[in-house]
mmCIF file of C-alpha atoms in Angstrom:
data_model
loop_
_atom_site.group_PDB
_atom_site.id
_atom_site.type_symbol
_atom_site.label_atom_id
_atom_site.label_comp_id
_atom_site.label_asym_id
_atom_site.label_seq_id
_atom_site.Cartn_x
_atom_site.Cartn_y
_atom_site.Cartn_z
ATOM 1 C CA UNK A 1 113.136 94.585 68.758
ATOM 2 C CA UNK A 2 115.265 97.403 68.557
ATOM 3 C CA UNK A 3 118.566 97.169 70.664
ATOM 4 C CA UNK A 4 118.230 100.797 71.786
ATOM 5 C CA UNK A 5 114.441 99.831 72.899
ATOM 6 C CA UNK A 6 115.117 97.264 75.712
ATOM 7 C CA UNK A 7 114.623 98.502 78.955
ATOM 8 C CA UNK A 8 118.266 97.619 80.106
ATOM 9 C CA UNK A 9 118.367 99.140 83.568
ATOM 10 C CA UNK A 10 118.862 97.174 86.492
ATOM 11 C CA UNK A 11 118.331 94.142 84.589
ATOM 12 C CA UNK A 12 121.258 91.344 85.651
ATOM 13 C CA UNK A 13 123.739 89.464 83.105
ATOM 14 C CA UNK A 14 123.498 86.076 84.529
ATOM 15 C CA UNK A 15 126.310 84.214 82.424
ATOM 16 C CA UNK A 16 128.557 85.681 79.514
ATOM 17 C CA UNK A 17 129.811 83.382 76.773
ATOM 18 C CA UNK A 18 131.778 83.533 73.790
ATOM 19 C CA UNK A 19 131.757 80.829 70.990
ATOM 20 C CA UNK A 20 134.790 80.464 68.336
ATOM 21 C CA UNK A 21 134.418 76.980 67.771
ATOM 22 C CA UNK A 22 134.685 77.704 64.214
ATOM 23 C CA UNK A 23 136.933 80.946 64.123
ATOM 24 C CA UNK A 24 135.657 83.183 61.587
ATOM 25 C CA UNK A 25 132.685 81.648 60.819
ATOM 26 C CA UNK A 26 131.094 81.289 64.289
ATOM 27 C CA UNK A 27 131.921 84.172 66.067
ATOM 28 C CA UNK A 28 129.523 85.063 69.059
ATOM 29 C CA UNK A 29 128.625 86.143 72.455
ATOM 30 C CA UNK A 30 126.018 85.148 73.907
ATOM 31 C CA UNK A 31 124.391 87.028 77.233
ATOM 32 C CA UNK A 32 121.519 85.473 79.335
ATOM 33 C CA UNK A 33 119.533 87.873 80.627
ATOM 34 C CA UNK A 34 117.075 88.464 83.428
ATOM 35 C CA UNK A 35 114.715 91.315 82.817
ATOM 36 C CA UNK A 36 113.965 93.488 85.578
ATOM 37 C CA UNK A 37 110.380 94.625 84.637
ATOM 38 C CA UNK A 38 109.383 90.830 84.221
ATOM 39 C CA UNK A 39 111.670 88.576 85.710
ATOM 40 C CA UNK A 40 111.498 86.813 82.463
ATOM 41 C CA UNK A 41 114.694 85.110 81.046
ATOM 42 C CA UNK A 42 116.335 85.714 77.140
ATOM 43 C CA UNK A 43 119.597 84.861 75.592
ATOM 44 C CA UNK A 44 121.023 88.164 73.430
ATOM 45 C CA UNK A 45 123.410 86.874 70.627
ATOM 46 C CA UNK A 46 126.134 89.030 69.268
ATOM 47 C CA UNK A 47 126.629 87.258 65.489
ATOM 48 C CA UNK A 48 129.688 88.287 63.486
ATOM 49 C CA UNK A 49 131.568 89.616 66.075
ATOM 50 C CA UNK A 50 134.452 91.534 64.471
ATOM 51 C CA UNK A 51 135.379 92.745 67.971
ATOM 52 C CA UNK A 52 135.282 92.987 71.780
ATOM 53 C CA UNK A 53 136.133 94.919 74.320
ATOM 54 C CA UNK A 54 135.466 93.701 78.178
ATOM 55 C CA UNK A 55 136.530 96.189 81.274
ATOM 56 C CA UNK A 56 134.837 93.813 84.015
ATOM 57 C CA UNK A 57 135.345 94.145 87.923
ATOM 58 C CA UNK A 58 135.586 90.671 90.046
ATOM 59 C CA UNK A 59 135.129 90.415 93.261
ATOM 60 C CA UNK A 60 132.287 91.933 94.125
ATOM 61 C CA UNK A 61 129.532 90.212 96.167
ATOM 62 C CA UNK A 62 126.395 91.479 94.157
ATOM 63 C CA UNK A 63 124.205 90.729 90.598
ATOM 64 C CA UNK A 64 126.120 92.163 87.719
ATOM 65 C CA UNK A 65 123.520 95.000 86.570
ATOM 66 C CA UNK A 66 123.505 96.792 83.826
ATOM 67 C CA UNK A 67 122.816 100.762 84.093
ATOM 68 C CA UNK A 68 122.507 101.705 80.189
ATOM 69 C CA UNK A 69 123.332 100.122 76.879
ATOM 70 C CA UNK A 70 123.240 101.861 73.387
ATOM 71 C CA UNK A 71 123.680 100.586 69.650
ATOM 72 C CA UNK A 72 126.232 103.603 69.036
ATOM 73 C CA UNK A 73 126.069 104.939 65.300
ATOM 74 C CA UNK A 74 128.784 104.958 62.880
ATOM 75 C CA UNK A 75 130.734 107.753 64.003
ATOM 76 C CA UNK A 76 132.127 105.501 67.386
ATOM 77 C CA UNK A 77 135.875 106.180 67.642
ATOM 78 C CA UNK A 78 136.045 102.185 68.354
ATOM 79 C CA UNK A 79 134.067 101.465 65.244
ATOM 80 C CA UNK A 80 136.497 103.819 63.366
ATOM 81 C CA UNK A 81 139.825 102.855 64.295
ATOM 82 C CA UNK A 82 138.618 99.591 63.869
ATOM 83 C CA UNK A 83 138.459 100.401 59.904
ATOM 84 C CA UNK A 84 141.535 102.361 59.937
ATOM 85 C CA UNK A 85 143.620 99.456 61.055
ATOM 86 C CA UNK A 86 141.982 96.617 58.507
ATOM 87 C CA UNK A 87 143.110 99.723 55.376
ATOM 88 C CA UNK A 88 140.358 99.158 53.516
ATOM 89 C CA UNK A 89 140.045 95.237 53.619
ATOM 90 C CA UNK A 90 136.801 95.593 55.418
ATOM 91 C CA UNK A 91 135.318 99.032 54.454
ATOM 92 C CA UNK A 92 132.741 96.993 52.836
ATOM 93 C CA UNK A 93 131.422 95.069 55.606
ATOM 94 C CA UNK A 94 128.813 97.185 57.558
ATOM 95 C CA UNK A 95 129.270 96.245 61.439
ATOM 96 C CA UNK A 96 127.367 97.965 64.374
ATOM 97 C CA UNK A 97 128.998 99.213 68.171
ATOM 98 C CA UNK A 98 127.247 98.161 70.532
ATOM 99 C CA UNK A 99 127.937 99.353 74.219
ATOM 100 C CA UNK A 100 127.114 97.759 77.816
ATOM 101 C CA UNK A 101 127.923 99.859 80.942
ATOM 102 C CA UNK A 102 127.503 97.852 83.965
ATOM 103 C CA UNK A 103 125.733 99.059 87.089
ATOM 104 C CA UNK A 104 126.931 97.027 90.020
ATOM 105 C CA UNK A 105 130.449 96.924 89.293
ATOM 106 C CA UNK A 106 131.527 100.321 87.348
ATOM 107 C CA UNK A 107 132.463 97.978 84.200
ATOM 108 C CA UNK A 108 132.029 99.058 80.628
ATOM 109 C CA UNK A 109 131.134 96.055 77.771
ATOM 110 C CA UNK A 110 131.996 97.244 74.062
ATOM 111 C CA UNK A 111 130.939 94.944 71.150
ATOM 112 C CA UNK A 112 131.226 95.382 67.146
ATOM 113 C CA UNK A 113 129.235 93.100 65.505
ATOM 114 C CA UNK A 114 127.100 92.415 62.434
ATOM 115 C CA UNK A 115 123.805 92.014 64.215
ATOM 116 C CA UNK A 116 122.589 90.765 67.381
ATOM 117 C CA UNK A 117 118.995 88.646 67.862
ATOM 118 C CA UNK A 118 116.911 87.429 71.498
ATOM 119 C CA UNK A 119 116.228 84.326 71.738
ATOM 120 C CA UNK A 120 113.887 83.169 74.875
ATOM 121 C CA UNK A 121 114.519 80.663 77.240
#
């Protein structure tokens, strides 16, 4: 499915993980997720992650929700100055910018990645 196809609102991030077990060559983040429409349970994996941004809130006695998330498109200043700073080196890599704004706690989740896949549980 289509990242910008999930109906992401009010659906809760139950547990955030990231795996570098083998830096540069596993490079994830993994989100379990509990859909709101269904109350049904899936596992979204960020492969290749080049980058990650996380502006959480803690503290906060509530489900972490999620109010929108977007695949951006290539023209994300994040995406951008992420080229600029590699100079070239990775111009021909083609990574996506992926964005998570958070409901419950006013936090904002920014990912560049190769790819991401769901995976049920």
């Amino acid at each position: 499915m289509n990242f910008n196809e999930y109906n992401w609102h009010d659906s809760i991030i139950k547990n955030i993980q990231i795996d570098r077990s083998n830096p540069g060559k596993t490079d994830t983040i993994l989100f379990e997720i509990q859909w709101r429409e269904n109350d049904k349970k899936s596992v979204l994996v960020f492969e290749e992650v080049y980058w990650a941004s996380f502006n959480l809130n803690f503290g906060i006695v509530c489900n972490e929700t999620i109010l929108n998330a977007a695949l951006l498109d290539s023209n994300d200043e994040d995406l951008r100055q992420f080229y600029l700073k590699w100079k070239g080196r990775m111009d021909d890599i083609t990574l996506n910018p992926y964005m998570i704004e958070l409901n419950s706690t006013g936090g904002r989740i920014k990912i560049i990645a190769k790819s991401f896949s769901e995976k049920s549980t």
